[in-house]
C-alpha cells in the first residue's frame, strides 16, 4: 500500500534528445518540459487550451484588446529567494517581448501592444514568456525546481524548490542528460541509467509492445510538405493538388510511424480545432492523376528532408513513390540544398489554436492569419485560407511520448507534449 | 641538275624505298602477330571475367538461399501468411538482413508480389514486385532495380520460403557499381567498366562507371556502347570489341582492347554494357621498339645509301665528266684535247672512240688547212696572173708597136714612141697600183684604239666623198645622214674611216644612174651600229654569200680586196659586218662594233665620251 502513495525524496533521471546551449526560455531550442520545471508563466493553458491563472491571478483588457492588466500572485518568490513582484515580471516580459510596452504598478503589470491582441493570455502561456529573474549569468524561476548545475549541451541538475508556492515537488532532484538520441535514451532506460526518456512517435507502438510504460500526448507536431514559393502558374497549382492527393498518409502512419501519428488534411489537430476531420486525409490517386492531367507543363521538383531523421527519409521516399504514381517527378535532396519543397516537422507551439496557427503561418512564411472573431468558424476560415495558398501539404500530426521506468509515478504528459514532474514521485527501488 | 646528282638521288631513293618497304613489311607482320597474341590474351581474360561474374552470381544465390533459410524469413513468412499482416513491424527487417549478408538489394514479398519490406527502398512496402511469379528463376539474373536515387543495375537471386499454403519470396542482389567492379578479382592489365543503359537510345556519359580508383573518359567508349545499343535495338545483342586509345586509363597513353558484353534482362532488354578492357601496353611497347629499330635501320640505310650512291655516282660519272670537259675543250678550239681511258667497259670504249675522233679531226683539219693553203696560193696565183696579164698584154703590144715603128722610120717611131710611152706608163702605173693594193692588204695595221664618235666619222666620210657623189657625167647621188649614236666607242678612227670610205665608194659605184646614199648610226647597250645603204643595182644572194671572200669581186676591174679589207678592219675591232641586198633595190651593209671601253685607258678618255645609257 505504501508503494502506491506519493512520498518525497529520490532523484529522477531524465534523458532528452534536445541539446540546448542555454536554459533561458527566451532563447530558442530550450525543451519546454525542462523550462516548465524551472520557470512559470503568468498564464497556463488547460487541456482544452483555455487560459488559466498561474503567476497571474486575474487579468483584464480594454475593449480593443490592446491594453491588458495582469494581477500578480502574492507570496511567490524566485528560487534565489527574491520575491516575485510586478517589477520583476515586467522586466522579464520586456526582455522576451521588446515590442511590447510593459509597465509595473503595485501588484499589477500592464501590457500594451501595437495592435489588438485578443489571444495575449494564451500567448503569455508560451514557455518563452516565462517569468525569469536574470542576475549576472544566473537564471532564477518560480517553478518547482531550481538549477543546481548546468553543463551546457550535456547535463542539467535540478533540485526541488523548497518554498515553491504550489507545494514542494516530491522528488528531491532531477538529473537530466541532454543531447541523447532515441537509441541512447532507450538504452539508458534499459540499463537503468534513466527513469524517463523520450519516445519517438514511430517507436511508441514498439515500446508498448515491449511492455514499457509509455505516456503519449495528443498529436502536437505537424509533419508537412512546405513549398518554398507560391505556385507560379495554374499548371503548378494543379500539380501541387495532384501531389497532395497522391500521398497515402495512412500507409505512412501505419507502417513507417507504426500508428505514432494521425493522417491529417488540416494544420491543426482535431483535438485543438474540433473541425480537422472536415479536411480529407485519404489518398485519391485517380483524382491526383486527373489533376495532373490538367497541368500541361509538369514541373520537376526537388524534395528536401532532414537527413538526420531516418523517418523523414523513408517518408520522403514514400512521397516520391506516391507522386510518381500520379505522374509527378520528384527528386530527393538533403535539406542542405535549396529544394522546391521540404518535408518538415513543426511542433505546435501552443494548445491555443489561434496562437498555434499564427506560429505555423510564421514558420511557413505565410501572411499572419486574420481571425474575424474567436469563433471556430473564424479559425476554420483562417486555416482554410492558409491551405488554399497551396504552399503547404499537411501529412501527419505526430504525438510525443515518454517511456518511464516502473518506479516513476504520476508523471503527467500534457496535450501539448510537455510533461510535468510537479507531482511525480519515485517508489520502491529508488526510495 | 648534273648527272652525278641525278644518279645520287636515284640511288638514294632506291635504297630508301627498299629499306622503307622492308621496314613496313616487318612492322606489319609484327603487328599482325601481336594482334593475334593480344586477341588470344583478351579472349582468355574475358573468359576469366565471365567465370568471375558467374561466381559472383552464384555467391548471390547462396546468400539468398541462406537468408531464405533464416528464422527471420520464416517469421516474416508466417506473419505474411496471416489474414491481415502488420507490415510496420517488418519495415526495417530487409535493411537489417541485407546489412548482415552484405547485400545491396533485398526485398521480402508475399506470393501476390506485395513488397513487405525493402532494403533498397524501405518506403516501397505495399507496392508490387514483378519478379514474383509462380515459378521464378533459380539462377542468378540481371535486373534494373528502382531506388530513390534512380535506377540501378544489380545481380539478383530469388528464393521462396513456404509458410503453409502461402509463400514468402526473398529477392536480393548486389549492385553493379564502382564497389562491385573494384571487388572483382581481375588479372593484371585488365579493368572492367559498366555502362548502365538507362536510356535505351542514347549514350549518357554519367552512367559509365569504373572501379573506385579508375579514371575514365566516357566519350572514348561512346561508339562501342552505341554499337551495342543498336544491335540490341535490332533484337540481336552481340558482343563486340574495339581498340581504344585511353588517355586517362591505368597508364597514360595506354591502348586497350575493349570487349563490350551486353547485359540483358527479361525479354533480352539491354540493361547495361560491361566493358572488359585489357591493356595493350606490352604489345604497344614491343611495337614501338620494333618501329624505333626499323626507323634507326632506315636512317642508317639512308646515310649509307647517300655515301655509297655518292661513291658510285662519282665512279660512273667521272669518265663522262672528263668526256664532257674534253668536248668543251674542243669546242673552245683545243682540238688536241684527249680523255684518259682507265677501263675497258663501255665508258672506256667511249673514251677511246672520243680520242680517236679528235685525232681524226686534227688530221682532217691539218689536211684541210693544207688544202686551203694550196687553194689560196692557187687563187692568188690565178688572181695575180689575171691581174698582171691584163696590163702585160698592152705592154707587149706597145713594145711591139715601138719595134715596128722603128723599122718604119724615125718619124713614125717618134710619133709612136710618145703614144706608146704614155701607154706604157699608164699600164706600169696600173701594175704598181695592183701591186700596191696587194701590198696594202698584206700589211693591215693593228688598230690603235681611241675614242671615236661614229656620227662625226660618218659626217666626215660623206663630206669627203661629196665630189664623187656629184660627179659629172652621171646623175647626182643624194646623201642622207640618220645619226643617233650619241656616245663614243673605242676604235681606230683611221681604219674605220677607211672601211667606211670603201663602203661609200662601193655604194657610189653601185648607183651609176644616181640614187640615195644613206648612213645611219645608233647606239646599243654594249655596241654601236653603223649602216651604209644605197639604192643601186643590188646584189644576188650568191654575191652576198661570197662578197667578203678575198679577191672576189662583182665589178669589172675590181680586185676583190675592198670588202675583204673592210671585214678585216671590223673583225680587228671585235665587230661583225653583214649585208642585205635585193637586186634592183639596193644594198645595205651593217656594221656592229663593240664599245671596247676596256681597251681605252681611263686617262685617255676624251671629254664628252660618255657611257651609253642603259635605257637608251
PDB file of C-alpha atoms in Angstrom, chain A residues 205-206 251-252 254-256 258 313-315 317-318 320-322 324-325 332, chain B residues 86-89 91-92 95 116 120-127 146-148:
ATOM      1  CA  UNK A 205       3.912   1.178 -30.714  1.00  0.00           C
ATOM      2  CA  UNK A 206       7.055  -0.891 -30.325  1.00  0.00           C
ATOM      3  CA  UNK A 251       0.164   3.864 -45.082  1.00  0.00           C
ATOM      4  CA  UNK A 252       2.899   6.149 -43.848  1.00  0.00           C
ATOM      5  CA  UNK A 254       0.515   2.715 -40.158  1.00  0.00           C
ATOM      6  CA  UNK A 255       3.818   1.330 -41.410  1.00  0.00           C
ATOM      7  CA  UNK A 256       6.507   3.952 -41.062  1.00  0.00           C
ATOM      8  CA  UNK A 258       3.549   2.466 -36.648  1.00  0.00           C
ATOM      9  CA  UNK A 313      13.903   9.928 -45.221  1.00  0.00           C
ATOM     10  CA  UNK A 314      11.538   6.977 -45.503  1.00  0.00           C
ATOM     11  CA  UNK A 315       8.511   9.238 -45.615  1.00  0.00           C
ATOM     12  CA  UNK A 317      10.850   8.303 -50.310  1.00  0.00           C
ATOM     13  CA  UNK A 318       7.249   7.211 -49.916  1.00  0.00           C
ATOM     14  CA  UNK A 320       8.354  10.230 -54.081  1.00  0.00           C
ATOM     15  CA  UNK A 321       6.781   6.833 -54.858  1.00  0.00           C
ATOM     16  CA  UNK A 322       3.225   8.117 -54.432  1.00  0.00           C
ATOM     17  CA  UNK A 324       5.399   9.026 -59.264  1.00  0.00           C
ATOM     18  CA  UNK A 325       2.156   7.016 -59.307  1.00  0.00           C
ATOM     19  CA  UNK A 332      15.214  13.818 -53.213  1.00  0.00           C
TER      20      UNK A 332
ATOM     21  CA  UNK B  86       1.087  -5.756 -39.931  1.00  0.00           C
ATOM     22  CA  UNK B  87       3.807  -4.649 -42.315  1.00  0.00           C
ATOM     23  CA  UNK B  88       5.006  -1.968 -39.954  1.00  0.00           C
ATOM     24  CA  UNK B  89       6.939  -4.417 -37.833  1.00  0.00           C
ATOM     25  CA  UNK B  91       9.763  -2.136 -42.165  1.00  0.00           C
ATOM     26  CA  UNK B  92      13.430  -2.281 -41.214  1.00  0.00           C
ATOM     27  CA  UNK B  95      17.668  -3.476 -44.303  1.00  0.00           C
ATOM     28  CA  UNK B 116       6.601  -6.456 -47.274  1.00  0.00           C
ATOM     29  CA  UNK B 120      16.886  -0.522 -51.096  1.00  0.00           C
ATOM     30  CA  UNK B 121      13.661   1.443 -50.868  1.00  0.00           C
ATOM     31  CA  UNK B 122      12.068   0.981 -47.434  1.00  0.00           C
ATOM     32  CA  UNK B 123       9.110   3.157 -48.382  1.00  0.00           C
ATOM     33  CA  UNK B 124       8.176   0.722 -51.122  1.00  0.00           C
ATOM     34  CA  UNK B 125       6.126  -1.502 -48.807  1.00  0.00           C
ATOM     35  CA  UNK B 126       2.784  -2.399 -50.312  1.00  0.00           C
ATOM     36  CA  UNK B 127       3.994  -1.959 -53.882  1.00  0.00           C
ATOM     37  CA  UNK B 146      14.491   1.226 -58.909  1.00  0.00           C
ATOM     38  CA  UNK B 147      15.943   3.130 -55.982  1.00  0.00           C
ATOM     39  CA  UNK B 148      15.165   6.576 -54.636  1.00  0.00           C
TER      40      UNK B 148
END
